[in-house]
Coordinates of C-alpha atoms in Angstrom, one line a residue:
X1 CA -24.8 -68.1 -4.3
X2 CA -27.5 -66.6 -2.2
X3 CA -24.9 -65.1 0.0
X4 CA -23.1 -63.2 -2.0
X5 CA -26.3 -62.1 -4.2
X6 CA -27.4 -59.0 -2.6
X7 CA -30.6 -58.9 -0.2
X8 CA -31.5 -55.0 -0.7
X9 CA -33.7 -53.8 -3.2
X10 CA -31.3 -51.7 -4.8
X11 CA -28.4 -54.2 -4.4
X12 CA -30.0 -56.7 -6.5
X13 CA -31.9 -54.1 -9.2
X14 CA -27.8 -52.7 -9.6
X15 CA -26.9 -56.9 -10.2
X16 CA -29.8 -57.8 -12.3
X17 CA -29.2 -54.2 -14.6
X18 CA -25.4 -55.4 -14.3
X19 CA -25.8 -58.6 -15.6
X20 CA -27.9 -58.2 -18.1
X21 CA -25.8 -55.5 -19.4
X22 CA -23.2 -57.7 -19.6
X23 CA -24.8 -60.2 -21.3
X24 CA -26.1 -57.7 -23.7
X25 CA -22.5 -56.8 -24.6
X26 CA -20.8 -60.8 -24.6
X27 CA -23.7 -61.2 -27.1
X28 CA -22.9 -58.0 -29.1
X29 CA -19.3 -58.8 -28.9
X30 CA -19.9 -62.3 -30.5
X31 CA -22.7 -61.1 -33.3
X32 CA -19.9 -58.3 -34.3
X33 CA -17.2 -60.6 -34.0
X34 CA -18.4 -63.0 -36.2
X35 CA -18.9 -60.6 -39.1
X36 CA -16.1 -58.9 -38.7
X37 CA -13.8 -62.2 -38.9
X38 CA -16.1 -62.8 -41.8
X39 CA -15.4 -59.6 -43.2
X40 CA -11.4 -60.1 -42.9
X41 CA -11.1 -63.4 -44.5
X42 CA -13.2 -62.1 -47.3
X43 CA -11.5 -59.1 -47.8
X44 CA -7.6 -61.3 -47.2
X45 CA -9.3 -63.9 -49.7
X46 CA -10.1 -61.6 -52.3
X47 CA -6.5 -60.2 -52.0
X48 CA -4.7 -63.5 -51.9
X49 CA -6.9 -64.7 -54.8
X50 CA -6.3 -61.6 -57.2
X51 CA -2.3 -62.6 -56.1
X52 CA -2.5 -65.7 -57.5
X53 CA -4.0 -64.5 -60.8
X54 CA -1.5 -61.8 -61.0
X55 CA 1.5 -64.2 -60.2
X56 CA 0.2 -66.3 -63.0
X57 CA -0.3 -64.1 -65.8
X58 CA 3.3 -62.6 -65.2
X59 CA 4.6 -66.4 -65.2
X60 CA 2.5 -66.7 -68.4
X61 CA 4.5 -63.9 -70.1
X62 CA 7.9 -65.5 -68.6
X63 CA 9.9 -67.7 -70.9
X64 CA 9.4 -71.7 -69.5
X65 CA 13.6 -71.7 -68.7
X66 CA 12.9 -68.7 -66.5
X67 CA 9.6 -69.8 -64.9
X68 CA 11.6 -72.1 -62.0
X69 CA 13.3 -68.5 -60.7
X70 CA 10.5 -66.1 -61.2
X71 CA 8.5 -68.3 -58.9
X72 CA 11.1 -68.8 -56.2
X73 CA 11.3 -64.8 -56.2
X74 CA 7.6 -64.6 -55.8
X75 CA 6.9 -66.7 -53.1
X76 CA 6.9 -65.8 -49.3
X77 CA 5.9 -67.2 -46.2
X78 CA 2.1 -66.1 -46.8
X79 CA 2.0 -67.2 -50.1
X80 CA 4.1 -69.9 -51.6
X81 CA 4.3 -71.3 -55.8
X82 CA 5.6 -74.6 -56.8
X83 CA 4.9 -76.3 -60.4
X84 CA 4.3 -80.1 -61.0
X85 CA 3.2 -82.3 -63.6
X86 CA -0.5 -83.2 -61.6
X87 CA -2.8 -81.0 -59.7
X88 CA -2.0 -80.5 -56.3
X89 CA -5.5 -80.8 -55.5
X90 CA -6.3 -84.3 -54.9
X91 CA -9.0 -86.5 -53.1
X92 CA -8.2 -85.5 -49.5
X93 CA -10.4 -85.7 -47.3
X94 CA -9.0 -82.2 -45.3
X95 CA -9.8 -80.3 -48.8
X96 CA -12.9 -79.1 -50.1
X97 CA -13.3 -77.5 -53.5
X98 CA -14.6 -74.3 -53.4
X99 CA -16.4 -73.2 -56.6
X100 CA -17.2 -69.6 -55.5
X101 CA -13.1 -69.5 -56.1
X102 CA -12.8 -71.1 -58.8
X103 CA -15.0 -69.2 -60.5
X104 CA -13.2 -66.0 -59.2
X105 CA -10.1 -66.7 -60.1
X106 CA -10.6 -68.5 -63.4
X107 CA -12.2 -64.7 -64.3
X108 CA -9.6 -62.9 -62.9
X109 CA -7.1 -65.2 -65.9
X110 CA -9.8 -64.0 -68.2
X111 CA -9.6 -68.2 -69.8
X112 CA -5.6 -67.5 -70.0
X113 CA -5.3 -70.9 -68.6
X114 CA -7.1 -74.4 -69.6
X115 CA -8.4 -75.4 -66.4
X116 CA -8.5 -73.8 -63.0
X117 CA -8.8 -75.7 -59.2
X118 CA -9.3 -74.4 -56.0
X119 CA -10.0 -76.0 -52.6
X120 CA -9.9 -75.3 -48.7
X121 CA -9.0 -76.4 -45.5
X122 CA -10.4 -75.5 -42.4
X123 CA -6.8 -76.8 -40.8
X124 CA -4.8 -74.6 -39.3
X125 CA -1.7 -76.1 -40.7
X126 CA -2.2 -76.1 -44.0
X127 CA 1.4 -75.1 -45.5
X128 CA 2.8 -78.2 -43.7
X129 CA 0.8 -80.2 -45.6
X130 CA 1.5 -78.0 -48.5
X131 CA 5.3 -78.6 -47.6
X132 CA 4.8 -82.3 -47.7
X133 CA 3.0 -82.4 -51.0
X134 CA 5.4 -79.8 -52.3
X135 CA 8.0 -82.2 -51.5
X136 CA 6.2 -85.1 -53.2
X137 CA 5.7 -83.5 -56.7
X138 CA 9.4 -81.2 -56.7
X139 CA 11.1 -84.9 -55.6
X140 CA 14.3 -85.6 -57.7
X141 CA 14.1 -81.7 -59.1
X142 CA 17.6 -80.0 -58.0
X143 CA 16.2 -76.2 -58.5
X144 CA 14.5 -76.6 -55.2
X145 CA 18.3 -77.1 -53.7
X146 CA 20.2 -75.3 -55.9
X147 CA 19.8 -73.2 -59.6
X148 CA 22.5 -71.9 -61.0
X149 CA 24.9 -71.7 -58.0
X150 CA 22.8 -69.7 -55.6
X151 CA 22.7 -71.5 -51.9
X152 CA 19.7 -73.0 -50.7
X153 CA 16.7 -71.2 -49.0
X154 CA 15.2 -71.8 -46.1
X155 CA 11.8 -73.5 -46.6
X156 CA 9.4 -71.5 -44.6
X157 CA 6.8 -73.4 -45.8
X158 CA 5.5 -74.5 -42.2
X159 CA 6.1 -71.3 -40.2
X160 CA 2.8 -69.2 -39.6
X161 CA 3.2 -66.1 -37.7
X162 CA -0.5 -65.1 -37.3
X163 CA -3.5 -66.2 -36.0
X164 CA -4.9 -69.5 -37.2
X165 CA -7.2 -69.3 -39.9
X166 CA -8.0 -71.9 -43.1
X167 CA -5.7 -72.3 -46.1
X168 CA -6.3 -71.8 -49.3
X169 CA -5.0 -74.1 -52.2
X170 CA -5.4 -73.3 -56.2
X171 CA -4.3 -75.1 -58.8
X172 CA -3.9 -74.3 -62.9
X173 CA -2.6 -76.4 -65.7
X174 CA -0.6 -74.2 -68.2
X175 CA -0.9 -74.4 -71.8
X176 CA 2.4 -76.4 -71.9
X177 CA 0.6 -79.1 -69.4
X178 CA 2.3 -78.7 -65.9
X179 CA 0.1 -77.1 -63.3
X180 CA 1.2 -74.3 -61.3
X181 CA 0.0 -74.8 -57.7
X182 CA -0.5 -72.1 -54.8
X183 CA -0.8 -72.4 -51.1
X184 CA -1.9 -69.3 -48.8
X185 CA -3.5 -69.0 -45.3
X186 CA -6.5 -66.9 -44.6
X187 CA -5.9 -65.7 -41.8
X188 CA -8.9 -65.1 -38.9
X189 CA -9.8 -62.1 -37.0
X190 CA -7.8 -61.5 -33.6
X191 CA -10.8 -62.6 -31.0
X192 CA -9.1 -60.3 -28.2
X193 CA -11.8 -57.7 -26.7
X194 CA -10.3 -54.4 -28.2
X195 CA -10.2 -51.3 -25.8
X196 CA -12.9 -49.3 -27.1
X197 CA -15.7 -51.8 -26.5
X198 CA -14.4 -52.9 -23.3
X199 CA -14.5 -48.8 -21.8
X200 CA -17.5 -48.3 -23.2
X201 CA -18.6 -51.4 -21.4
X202 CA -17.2 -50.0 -18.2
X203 CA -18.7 -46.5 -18.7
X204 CA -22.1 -47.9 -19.3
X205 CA -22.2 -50.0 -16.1
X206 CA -21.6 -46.9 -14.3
X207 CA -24.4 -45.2 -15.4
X208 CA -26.1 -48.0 -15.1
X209 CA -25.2 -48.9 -11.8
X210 CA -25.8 -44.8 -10.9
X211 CA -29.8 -45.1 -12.3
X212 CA -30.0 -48.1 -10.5
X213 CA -29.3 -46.7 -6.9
X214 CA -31.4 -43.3 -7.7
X215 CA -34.5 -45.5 -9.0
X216 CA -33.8 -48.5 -6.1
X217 CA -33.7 -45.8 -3.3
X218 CA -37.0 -44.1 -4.4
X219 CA -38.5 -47.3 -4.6
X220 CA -37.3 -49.1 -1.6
X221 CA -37.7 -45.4 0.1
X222 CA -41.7 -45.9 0.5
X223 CA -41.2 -49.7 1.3
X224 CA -38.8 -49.3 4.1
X225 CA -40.8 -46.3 6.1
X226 CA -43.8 -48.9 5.4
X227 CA -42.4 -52.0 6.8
X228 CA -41.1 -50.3 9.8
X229 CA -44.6 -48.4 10.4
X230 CA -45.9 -51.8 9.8
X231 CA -44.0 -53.4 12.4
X232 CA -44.6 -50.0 15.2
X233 CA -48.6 -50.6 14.0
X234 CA -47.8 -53.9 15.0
X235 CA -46.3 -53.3 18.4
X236 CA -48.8 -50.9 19.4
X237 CA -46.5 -48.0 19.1
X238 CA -48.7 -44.7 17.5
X239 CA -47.8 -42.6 15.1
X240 CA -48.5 -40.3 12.3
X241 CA -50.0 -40.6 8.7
X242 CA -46.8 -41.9 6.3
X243 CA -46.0 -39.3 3.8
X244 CA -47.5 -40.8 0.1
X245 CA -44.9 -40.4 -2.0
X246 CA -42.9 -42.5 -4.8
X247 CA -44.5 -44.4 -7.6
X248 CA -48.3 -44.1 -8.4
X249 CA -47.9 -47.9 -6.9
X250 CA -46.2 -47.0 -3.9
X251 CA -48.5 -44.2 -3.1
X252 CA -51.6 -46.4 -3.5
X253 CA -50.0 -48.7 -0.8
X254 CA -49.3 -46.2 1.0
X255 CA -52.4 -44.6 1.1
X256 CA -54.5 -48.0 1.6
X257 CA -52.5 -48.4 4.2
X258 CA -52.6 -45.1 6.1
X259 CA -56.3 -45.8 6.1
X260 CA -56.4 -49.5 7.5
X261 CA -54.6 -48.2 10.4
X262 CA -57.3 -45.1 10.6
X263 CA -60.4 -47.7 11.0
X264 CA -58.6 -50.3 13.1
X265 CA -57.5 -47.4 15.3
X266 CA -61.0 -46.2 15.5
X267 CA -62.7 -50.0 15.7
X268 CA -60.4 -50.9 18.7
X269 CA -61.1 -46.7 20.2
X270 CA -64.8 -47.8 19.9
X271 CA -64.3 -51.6 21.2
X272 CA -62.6 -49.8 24.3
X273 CA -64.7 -47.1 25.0
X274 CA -67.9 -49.0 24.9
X275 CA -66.5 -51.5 27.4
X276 CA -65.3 -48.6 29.4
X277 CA -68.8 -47.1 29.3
X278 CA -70.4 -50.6 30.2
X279 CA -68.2 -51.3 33.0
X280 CA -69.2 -47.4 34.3
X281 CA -72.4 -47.6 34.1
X282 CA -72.6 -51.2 36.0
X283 CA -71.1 -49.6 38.9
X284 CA -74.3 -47.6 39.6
X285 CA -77.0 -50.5 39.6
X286 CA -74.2 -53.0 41.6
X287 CA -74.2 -50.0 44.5
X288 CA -77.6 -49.8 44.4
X289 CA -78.4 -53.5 44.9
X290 CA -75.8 -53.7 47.7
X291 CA -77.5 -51.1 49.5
X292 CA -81.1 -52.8 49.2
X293 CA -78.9 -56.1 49.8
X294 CA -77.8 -54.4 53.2
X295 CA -81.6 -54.8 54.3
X296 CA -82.4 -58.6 53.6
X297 CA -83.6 -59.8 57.1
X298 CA -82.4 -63.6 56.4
X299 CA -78.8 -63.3 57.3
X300 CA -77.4 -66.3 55.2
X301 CA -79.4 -64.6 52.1
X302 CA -77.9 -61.1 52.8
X303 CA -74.3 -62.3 53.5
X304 CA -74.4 -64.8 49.9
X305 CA -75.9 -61.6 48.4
X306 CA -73.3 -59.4 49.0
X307 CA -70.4 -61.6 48.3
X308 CA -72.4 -62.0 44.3
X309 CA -72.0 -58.3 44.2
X310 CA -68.3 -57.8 45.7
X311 CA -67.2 -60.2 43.8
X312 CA -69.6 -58.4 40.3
X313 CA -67.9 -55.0 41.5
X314 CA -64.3 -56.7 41.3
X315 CA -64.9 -57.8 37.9
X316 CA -66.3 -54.1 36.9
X317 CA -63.6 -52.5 38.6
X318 CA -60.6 -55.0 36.6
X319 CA -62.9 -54.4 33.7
X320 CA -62.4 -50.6 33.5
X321 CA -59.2 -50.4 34.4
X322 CA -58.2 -52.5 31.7
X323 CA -60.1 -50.6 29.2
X324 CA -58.7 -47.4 30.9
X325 CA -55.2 -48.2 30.3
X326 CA -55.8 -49.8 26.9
X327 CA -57.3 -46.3 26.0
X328 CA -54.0 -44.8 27.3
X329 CA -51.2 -44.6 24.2
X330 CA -48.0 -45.4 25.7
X331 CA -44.8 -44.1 24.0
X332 CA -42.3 -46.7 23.3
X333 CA -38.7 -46.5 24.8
X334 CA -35.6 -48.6 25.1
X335 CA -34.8 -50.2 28.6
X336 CA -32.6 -52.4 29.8
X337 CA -35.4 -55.4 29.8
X338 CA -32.9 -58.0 32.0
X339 CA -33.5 -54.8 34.7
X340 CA -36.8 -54.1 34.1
X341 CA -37.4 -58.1 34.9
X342 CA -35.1 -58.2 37.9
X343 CA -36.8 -55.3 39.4
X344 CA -40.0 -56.4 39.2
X345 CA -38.4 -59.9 40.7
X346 CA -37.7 -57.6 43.7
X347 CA -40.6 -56.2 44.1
X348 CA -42.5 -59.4 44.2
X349 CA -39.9 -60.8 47.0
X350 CA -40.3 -57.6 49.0
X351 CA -44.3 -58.7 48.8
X352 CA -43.4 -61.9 50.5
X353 CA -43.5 -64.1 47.2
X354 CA -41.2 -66.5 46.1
X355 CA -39.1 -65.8 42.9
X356 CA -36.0 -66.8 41.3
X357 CA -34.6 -64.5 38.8
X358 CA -31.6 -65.1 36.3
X359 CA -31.8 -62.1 34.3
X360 CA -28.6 -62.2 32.4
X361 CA -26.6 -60.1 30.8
X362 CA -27.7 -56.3 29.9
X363 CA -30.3 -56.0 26.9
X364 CA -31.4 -53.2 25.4
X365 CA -35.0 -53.5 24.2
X366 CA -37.6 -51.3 22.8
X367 CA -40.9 -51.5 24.3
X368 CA -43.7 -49.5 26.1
X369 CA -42.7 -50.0 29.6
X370 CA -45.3 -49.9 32.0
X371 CA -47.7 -52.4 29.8
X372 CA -44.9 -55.1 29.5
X373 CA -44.2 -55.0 33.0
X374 CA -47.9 -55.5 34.1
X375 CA -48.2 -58.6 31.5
X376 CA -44.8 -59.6 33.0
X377 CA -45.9 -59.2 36.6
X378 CA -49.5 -61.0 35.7
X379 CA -47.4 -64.2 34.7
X380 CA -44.8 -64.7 37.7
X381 CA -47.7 -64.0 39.9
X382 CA -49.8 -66.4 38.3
X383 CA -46.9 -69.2 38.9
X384 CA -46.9 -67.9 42.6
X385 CA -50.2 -67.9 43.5
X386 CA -50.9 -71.7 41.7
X387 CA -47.4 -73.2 41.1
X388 CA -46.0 -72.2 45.1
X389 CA -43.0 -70.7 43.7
X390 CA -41.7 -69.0 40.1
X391 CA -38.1 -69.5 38.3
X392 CA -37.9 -67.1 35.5
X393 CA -34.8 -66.3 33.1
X394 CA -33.8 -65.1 29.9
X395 CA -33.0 -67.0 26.6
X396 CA -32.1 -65.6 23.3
X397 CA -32.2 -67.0 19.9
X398 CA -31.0 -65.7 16.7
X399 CA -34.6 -63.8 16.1
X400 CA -36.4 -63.8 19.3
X401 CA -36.0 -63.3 23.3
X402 CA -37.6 -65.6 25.3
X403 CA -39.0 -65.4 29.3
X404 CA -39.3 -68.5 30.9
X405 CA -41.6 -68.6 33.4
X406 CA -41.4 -71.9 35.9
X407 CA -43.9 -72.9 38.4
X408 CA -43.6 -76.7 41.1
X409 CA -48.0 -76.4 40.9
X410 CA -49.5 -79.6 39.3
X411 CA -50.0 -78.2 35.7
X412 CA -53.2 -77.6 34.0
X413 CA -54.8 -80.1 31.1
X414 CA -53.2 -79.3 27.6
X415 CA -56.9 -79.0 26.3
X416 CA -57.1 -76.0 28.7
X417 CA -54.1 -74.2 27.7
X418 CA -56.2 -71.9 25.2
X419 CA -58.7 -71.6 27.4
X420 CA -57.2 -70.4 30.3
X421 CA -56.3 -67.0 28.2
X422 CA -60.1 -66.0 27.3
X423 CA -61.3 -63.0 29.7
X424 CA -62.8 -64.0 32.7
X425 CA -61.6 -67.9 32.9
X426 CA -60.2 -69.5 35.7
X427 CA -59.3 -73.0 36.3
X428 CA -60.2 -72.7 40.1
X429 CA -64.2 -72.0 40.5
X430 CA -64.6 -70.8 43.6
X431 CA -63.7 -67.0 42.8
X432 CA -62.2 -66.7 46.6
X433 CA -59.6 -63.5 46.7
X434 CA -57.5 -65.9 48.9
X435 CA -57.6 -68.1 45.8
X436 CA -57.2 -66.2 42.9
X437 CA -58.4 -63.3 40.9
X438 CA -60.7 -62.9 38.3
X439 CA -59.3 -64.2 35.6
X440 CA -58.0 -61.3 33.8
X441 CA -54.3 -61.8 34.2
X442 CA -53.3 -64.1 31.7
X443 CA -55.9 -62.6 29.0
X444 CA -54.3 -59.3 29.9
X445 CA -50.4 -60.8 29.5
X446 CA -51.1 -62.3 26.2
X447 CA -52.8 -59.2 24.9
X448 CA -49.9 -56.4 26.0
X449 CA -46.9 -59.1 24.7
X450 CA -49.1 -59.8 21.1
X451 CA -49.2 -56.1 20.7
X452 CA -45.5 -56.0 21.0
X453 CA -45.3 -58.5 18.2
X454 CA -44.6 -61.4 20.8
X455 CA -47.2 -64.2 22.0
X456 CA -47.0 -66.2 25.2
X457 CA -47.6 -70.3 25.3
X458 CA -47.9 -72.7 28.2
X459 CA -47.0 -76.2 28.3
X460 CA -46.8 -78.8 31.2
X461 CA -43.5 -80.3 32.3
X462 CA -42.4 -84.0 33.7
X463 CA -42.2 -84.7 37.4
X464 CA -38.9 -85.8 38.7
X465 CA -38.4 -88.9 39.6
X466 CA -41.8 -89.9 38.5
X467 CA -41.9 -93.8 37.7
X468 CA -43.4 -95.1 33.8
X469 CA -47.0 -95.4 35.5
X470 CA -47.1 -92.1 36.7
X471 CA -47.1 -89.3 34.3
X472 CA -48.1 -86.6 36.2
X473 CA -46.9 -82.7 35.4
X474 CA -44.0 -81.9 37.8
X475 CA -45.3 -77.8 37.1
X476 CA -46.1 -75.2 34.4
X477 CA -44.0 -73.5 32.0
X478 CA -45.3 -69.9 30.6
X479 CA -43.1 -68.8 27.9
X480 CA -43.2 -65.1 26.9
X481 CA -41.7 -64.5 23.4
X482 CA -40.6 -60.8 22.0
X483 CA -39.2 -60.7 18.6
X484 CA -35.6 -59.3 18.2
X485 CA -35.5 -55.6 17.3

């Protein structure tokens, strides 16, 4: 069921409208129904009642001999007479005496007979039980067969053209003591959908369905340019105010969120320049020391001296240039990311490292370039410089695209693996060039791939070979995730 129910906004408003339209009219159809086939066995009831009265008051002014014949030319298939010497209308359990009838009737004969009967059935087949009861009180009577030479008739008695319905049975005792009995069949309303309903039902639903799409398009208008500026705001990607437009709602949203993007904008503008200013402005007091440093007379002092401060200028120098280019907007493109990661491949091999790359097939991705190559670049060189050697490829799920990053180095402690991203960490303390940087890579990495709505993790993997004692990592895996655009 929840594949083929719509996912859209406007898809499911156009069902929900649908349905309960429909549902509105199956309930309509049955409310109307009902009083109309109420209406119709009324109306046939009255009409088969005032029959029976005027059949009776015309047998009433026939002479007995000729009573037999006038009531074989007054019967039909819908209606049928029969005399005997008791009342039709016994104790069975499938008849129920209706007083509301009686009465009827009985004024209809304005007291022109002594006693007056009338009873139901809700069976559908009432004149074949009021063929076999018939039978039962005309038994041994020849005018059934035969009167006066004519040739029998066809008993009809059990044939019922129409729609099932509930029968009708009235009984009256004469003046001269027999009881003239009467069968009929109420017939029910035909439950069929008629025409009318059933185009105005279809007309409806096209309106509906019309108002629908108009009011689901300027609603999910607003929501759709939100969730994609949402997810660009999310990427890093910049770009203009949204347009407030729609629904007082919808422009509220809007408008709340065209000015959380405003102040985180200007919190991160103000994060960035300060640290660009601070790292500026530590350039001048570090030159100065080094020159006063230059004329320590104790050579061991001077030469520890100036290493401190090198190595302070390198982390002012990495400092600002970060903050430079996250100061720099970057315009998002689509590039082929399997050639943007075997390029940069290459250009690490043409530097002399070693790197294995397993690209893949073509993939068009939309990104900001330059910054998810650096983050790129800081990883595989982070598995060359500790891990000897890097192994990266592509993998692709339903919703994301993964980098796998494989080093052969010895792994770090699990309770390091957050650790390792804050600014300025570094597993290996001696802060020698030879050794390793400053600790900015990896801090730099995760930012640039969480701005594009991705992350990066770590974890350690088993050494081949290795025997139950020895657990030792056999190397590090860094896995750069990007979300499927």
């Amino acid at each position: 069921m929840k594949r083929l129910f719509p996912q859209s906004l406007a898809g499911q408003m156009i069902v929900l409208l649908l349905l309960a339209l429909v549902a509105s009219h199956v309930v309509s159809a049955f409310i109307f129904e009902d009083e109309r086939r109420a209406s119709v066995r009324n109306a046939v009831r009255e009409e088969a009642i005032t029959a029976i009265a005027t059949s009776t008051k015309l047998l009433l002014d026939t002479p007995v001999e000729a009573r037999k014949r006038v009531v074989r030319q007054v019967s039909s298939r819908r209606l049928r007479y029969w005399f005997s010497n008791a009342s039709a209308i016994g104790p069975d359990r499938e008849l129920r005496l209706s007083l509301k009838d009686r009465d009827r009737l009985a004024g209809l004969l304005e007291n022109a007979v002594p006693e007056v009967q009338v009873a139901v059935t809700e069976r559908p087949r009432f004149f074949r039980w009021a063929k076999q009861q018939r039978k039962r009180d005309l038994a041994g009577d020849q005018w059934a067969e035969r009167d006066r030479g004519d040739k029998p008739r066809k008993d009809h008695t059990h044939d019922w053209p129409g729609p099932p319905g509930f029968g009708l049975l009235a009984s009256m005792r004469l003046p001269d003591g027999s009881w003239l009995n009467a069968a009929t069949v109420v017939p029910g309303a035909a439950t069929a959908w008629q025409w009318p309903a059933l185009v105005s039902m279809v007309v409806m639903a096209v309106l509906i369905a019309l108002i629908a799409v108009v009011m689901a398009r300027r609603i999910a208008r607003p929501v759709t340019r939100l969730v994609t500026a949402a997810d660009r705001f999310g990427r890093g990607e910049d770009f203009p105010p949204l347009p407030e437009d729609g629904p007082p709602e919808l422009r509220r949203m809007t408008a709340s969120f065209n000015a959380m993007r405003t102040r985180l904008q200007r919190y991160v503008e103000d994060k960035t320049r300060l640290l660009a200013a601070v790292s500026h402005d530590l350039r001048t007091p570090i030159t100065s020391m080094r020159l006063r440093a230059e004329f320590i007379e104790n050579e061991e002092t001077r030469v520890k001296m100036i290493e401190a401060l090198e190595e302070m200028e390198r982390i002012t120098d990495a400092t600002l240039a970060f903050a430079r280019e996250d100061a720099v907007q970057e315009d998002t493109r689509t590039l082929d990311l399997a050639a943007l990661l075997g390029s940069l491949c290459d250009d690490l091999r043409d530097l002399g490292k070693e790197v294995e790359c397993t690209p893949g097939e073509r993939l068009p991705y939309p990104c900001r370039p330059v910054a998810l190559k650096r983050a790129l670049r800081n990883l595989i060189e982070n598995a060359v410089t500790y891990g000897e050697r890097a192994r990266v490829r592509i993998e692709r799920s339903e919703d994301s695209l993964s980098i796998v990053i494989e080093d052969d180095g010895p792994g770090i402690p699990e309770e390091a693996f957050e650790r390792v991203f804050m600014p300025f960490e570094r597993m290996e303390e001696s802060r020698n060039r030879e050794t390793g940087g400053i600790g900015l890579g990896l801090s730099i990495a995760r930012s640039i791939l969480r701005s594009h709505g991705g992350d990066v993790t770590l974890r350690n993997r088993p050494a081949r070979n290795q025997s139950a004692h020895n657990r030792s990592p056999g190397g590090l895996t860094a896995t750069a995730s990007l979300p499927k655009i």
